[in-house]
Coordinates of C-alpha atoms in Angstrom, one line a residue:
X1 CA -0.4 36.9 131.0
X2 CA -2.2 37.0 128.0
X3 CA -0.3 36.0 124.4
X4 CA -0.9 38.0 121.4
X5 CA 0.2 37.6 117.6
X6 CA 0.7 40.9 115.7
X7 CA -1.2 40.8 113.0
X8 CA -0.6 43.1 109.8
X9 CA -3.0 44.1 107.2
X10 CA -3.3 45.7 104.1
X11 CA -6.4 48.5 104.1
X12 CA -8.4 50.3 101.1
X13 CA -10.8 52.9 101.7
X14 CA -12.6 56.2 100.0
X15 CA -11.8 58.9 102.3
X16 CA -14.8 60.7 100.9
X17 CA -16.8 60.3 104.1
X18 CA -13.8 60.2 106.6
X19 CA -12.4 62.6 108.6
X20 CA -8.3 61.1 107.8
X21 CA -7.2 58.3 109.3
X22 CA -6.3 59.4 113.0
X23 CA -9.1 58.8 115.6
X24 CA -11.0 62.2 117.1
X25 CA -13.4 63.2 119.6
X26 CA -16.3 64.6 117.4
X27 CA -15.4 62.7 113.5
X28 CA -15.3 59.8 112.1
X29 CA -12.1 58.0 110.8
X30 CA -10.7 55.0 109.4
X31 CA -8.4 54.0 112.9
X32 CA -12.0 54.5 114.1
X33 CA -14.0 51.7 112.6
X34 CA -11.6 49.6 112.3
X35 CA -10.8 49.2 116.1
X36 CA -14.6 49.2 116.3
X37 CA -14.7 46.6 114.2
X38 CA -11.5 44.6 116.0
X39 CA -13.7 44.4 119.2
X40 CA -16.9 43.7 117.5
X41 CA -15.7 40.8 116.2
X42 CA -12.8 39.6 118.4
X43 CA -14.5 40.9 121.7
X44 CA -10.9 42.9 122.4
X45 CA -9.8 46.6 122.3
X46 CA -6.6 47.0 120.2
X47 CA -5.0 49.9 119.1
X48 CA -4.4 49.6 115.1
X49 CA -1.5 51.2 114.1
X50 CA -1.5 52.9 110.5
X51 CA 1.9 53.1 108.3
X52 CA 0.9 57.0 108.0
X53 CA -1.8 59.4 108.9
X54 CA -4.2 60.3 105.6
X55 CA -5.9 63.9 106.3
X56 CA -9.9 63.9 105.4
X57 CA -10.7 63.4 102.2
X58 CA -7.6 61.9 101.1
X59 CA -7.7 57.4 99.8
X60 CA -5.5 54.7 100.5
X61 CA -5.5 52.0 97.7
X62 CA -2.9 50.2 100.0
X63 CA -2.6 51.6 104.0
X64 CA -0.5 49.1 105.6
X65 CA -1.4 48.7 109.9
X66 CA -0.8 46.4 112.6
X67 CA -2.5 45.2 115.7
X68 CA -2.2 42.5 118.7
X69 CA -4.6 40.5 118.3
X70 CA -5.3 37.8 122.0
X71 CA -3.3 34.2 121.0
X72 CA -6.5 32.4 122.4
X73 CA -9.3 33.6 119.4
X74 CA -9.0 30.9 116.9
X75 CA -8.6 32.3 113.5
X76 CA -5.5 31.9 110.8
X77 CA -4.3 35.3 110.0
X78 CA -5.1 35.3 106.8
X79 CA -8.7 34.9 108.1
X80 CA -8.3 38.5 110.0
X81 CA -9.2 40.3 106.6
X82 CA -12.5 38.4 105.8
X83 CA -13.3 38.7 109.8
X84 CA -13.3 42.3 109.9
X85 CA -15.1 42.8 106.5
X86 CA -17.8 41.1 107.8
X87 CA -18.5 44.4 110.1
X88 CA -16.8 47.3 108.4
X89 CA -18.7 50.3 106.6
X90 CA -18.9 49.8 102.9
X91 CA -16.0 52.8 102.5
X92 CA -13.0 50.4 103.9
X93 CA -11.9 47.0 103.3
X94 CA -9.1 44.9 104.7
X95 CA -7.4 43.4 101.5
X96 CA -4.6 41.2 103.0
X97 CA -3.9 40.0 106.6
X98 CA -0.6 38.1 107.8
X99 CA 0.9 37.6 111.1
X100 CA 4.3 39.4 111.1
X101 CA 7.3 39.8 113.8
X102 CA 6.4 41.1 117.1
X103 CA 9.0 43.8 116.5
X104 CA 6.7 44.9 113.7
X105 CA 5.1 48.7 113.7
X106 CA 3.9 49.7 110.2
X107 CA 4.3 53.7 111.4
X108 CA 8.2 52.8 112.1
X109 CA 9.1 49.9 110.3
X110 CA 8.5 52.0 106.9
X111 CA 11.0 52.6 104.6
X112 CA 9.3 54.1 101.7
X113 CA 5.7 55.6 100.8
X114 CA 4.2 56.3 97.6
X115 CA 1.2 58.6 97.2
X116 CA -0.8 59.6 93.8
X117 CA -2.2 62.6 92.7
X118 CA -4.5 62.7 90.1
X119 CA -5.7 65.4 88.0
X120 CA -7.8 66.1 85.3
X121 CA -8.4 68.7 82.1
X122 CA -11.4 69.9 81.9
X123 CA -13.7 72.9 81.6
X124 CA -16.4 71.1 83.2
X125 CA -16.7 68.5 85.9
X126 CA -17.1 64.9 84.8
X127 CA -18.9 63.2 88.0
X128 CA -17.5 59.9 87.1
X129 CA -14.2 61.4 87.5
X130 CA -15.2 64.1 90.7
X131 CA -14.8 61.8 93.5
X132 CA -11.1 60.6 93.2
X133 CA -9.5 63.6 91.1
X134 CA -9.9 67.0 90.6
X135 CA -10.4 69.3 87.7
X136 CA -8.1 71.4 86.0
X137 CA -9.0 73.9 83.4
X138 CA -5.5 75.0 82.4
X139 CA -3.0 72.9 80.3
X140 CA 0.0 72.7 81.5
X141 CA 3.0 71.5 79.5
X142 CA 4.1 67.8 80.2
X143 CA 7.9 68.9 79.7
X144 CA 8.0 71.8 82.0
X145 CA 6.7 69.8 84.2
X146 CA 8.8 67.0 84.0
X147 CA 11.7 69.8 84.7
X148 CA 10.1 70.3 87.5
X149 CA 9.9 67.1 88.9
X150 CA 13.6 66.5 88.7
X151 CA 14.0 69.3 91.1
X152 CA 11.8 68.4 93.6
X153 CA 13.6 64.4 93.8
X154 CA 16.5 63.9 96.2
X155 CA 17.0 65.0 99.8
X156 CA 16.1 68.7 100.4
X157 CA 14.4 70.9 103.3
X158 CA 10.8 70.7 102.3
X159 CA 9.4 73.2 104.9
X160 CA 8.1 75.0 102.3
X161 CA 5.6 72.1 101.5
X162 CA 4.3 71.7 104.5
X163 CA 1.1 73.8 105.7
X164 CA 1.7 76.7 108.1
X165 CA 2.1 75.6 111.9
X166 CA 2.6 72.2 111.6
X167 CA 5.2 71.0 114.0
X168 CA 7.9 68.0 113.6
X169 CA 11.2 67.5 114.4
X170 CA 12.6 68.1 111.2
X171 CA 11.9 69.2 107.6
X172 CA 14.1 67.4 106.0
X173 CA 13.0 64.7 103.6
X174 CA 14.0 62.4 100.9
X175 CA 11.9 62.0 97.6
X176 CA 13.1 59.0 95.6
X177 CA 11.3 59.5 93.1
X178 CA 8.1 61.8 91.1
X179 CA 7.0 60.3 88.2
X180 CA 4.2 61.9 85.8
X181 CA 2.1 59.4 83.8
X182 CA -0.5 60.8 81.5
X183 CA -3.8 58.8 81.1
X184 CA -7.3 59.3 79.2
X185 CA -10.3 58.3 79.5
X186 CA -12.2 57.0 75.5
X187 CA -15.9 57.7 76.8
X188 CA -15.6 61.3 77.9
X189 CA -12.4 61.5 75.7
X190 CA -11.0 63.1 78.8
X191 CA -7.0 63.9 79.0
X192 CA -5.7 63.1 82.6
X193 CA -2.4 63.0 84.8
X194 CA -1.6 61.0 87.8
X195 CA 1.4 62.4 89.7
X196 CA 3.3 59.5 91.5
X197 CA 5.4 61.0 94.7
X198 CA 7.7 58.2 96.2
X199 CA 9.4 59.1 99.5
X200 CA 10.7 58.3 103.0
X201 CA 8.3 60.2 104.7
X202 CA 5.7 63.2 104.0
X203 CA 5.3 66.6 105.6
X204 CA 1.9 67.9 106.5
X205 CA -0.2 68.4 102.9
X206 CA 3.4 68.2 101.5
X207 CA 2.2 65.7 98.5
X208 CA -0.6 68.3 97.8
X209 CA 1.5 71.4 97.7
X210 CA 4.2 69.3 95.4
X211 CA 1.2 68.5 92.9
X212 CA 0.3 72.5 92.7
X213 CA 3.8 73.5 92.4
X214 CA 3.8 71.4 89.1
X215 CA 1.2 72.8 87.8
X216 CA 1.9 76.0 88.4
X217 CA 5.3 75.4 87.3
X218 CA 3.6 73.6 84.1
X219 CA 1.4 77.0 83.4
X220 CA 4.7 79.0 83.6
X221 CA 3.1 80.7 86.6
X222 CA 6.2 79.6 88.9
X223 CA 9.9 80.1 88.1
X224 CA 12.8 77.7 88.7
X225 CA 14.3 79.8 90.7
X226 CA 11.0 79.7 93.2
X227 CA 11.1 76.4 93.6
X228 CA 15.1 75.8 94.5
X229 CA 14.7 78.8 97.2
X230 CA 11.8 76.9 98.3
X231 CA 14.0 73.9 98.3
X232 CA 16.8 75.9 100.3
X233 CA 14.5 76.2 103.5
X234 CA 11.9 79.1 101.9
X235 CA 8.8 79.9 103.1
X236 CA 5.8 79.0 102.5
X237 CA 4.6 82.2 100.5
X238 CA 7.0 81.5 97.7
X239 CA 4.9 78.8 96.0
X240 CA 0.7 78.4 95.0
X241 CA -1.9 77.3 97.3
X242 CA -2.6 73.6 98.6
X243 CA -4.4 71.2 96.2
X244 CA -7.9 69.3 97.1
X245 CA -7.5 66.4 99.1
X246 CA -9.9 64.1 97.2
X247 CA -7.6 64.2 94.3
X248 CA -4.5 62.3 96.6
X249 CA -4.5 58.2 97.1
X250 CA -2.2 56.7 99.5
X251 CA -0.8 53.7 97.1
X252 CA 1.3 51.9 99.0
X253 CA 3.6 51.7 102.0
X254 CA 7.0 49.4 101.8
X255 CA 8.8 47.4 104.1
X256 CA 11.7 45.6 102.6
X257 CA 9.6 42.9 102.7
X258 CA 6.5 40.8 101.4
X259 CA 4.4 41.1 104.5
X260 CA 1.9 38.6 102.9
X261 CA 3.7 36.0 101.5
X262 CA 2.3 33.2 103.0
X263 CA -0.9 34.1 102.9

């Protein structure tokens, strides 16, 4: 019988180029090449395991996965990371690698997730700034949106956030936390906002809808009242369309745990 070790690593990638994170028929993903890159190097096929599933377009600054890696291939753990970078595309890099507990899945051993959304204000497009946010050319206010924010934290039926037809077991979902930070930027003397979402799990494009409904709520183009029916089970219809996906970054996923700390 052969042994394995579970190993657990810590991914960054530009989903520019990627069709999300889940492998398909006819698209290319990051569970893709990096199980590619797993048996290219390690001579194995192993399923790798993400802590979530990123939809095209959309970054991870921190994706946490896990796979079983054969007892009998000489490497330290820490060594995983440098092993695979060796043969993955420039758009994805293993950070960190550790050997963790067999009992270990970084899907359902997650106990929170943090996403980003960033946005910036401007009447023209700033291409250093294209790739990993998107433009805005209204100005919302900071305090309305703030309001905003405290509504959309605690446990509440998000069905509402979620795109039309997508199918789980239940809408219901907690959100520790949304946090606004404003940011700028000296040599384009551009004004920005990155939109923190920390939760124990994300609907379908939920993240993205929750960035529009500030805005919108920001731009007085959405009432408060919309947003606690939406909160009450409302449909979809009662709140503004679906932001871009190149403007959300999977920061991190968290365990409970330092998964790396002997590395």
């Amino acid at each position: 019988m052969v042994q394995t070790m579970n190993i657990v690593m810590k991914v960054c990638y530009d989903g520019t180029h990627f069709c999300g994170w889940q492998i398909q028929e006819n698209g290319r993903t990051v569970q893709g090449e990096l199980e590619r890159a797993v048996t290219e190097r390690f001579g194995i096929v192993s399923r790798v395991t993400g802590s979530g599933r990123t939809d095209a377009g959309v970054h991870a600054a921190g994706q946490i996965c896990n796979f079983a890696l054969d007892d009998a291939i000489r490497i330290t753990p820490a060594r995983v990371a440098d092993a695979l970078n060796t043969v993955l595309p420039a758009d994805v890099r293993v950070l960190e690698s550790a050997r963790a507990d067999d009992s270990f899945d970084a899907c359902r051993s997650a106990k929170k997730k943090t996403y980003r959304y960033s946005i910036y204000f401007s009447k023209r497009e700033i291409p250093l700034l294209e790739r990993y946010a998107v433009r805005v050319s209204a100005d919302p206010e900071l305090a309305r949106m703030r309001e905003c924010a405290k509504l959309l934290e605690g446990e509440h039926d998000f069905a509402a956030f979620s795109a039309t037809g997508s199918s789980v077991k239940t809408t219901v979902r907690t959100v520790y936390s949304v946090s606004l930070t404003p940011w700028s930027q000296d040599c384009t003397k551009m004004r920005g906002l990155d939109i923190d979402v920390c939760g124990n799990g994300f609907l379908y494009n939920m993240v993205r809808i929750m960035a529009g409904v500030l805005l919108d709520y920001g731009c007085g183009r959405i009432s408060e009242g919309s947003v606690v029916s939406a909160l009450r089970g409302g449909g979809r219809d009662l709140l503004g369309k679906t932001m871009p996906a190149k403007g959300l970054t999977l920061l991190r996923a968290e365990y409970g745990c330092d998964l790396f700390a002997e590395t």
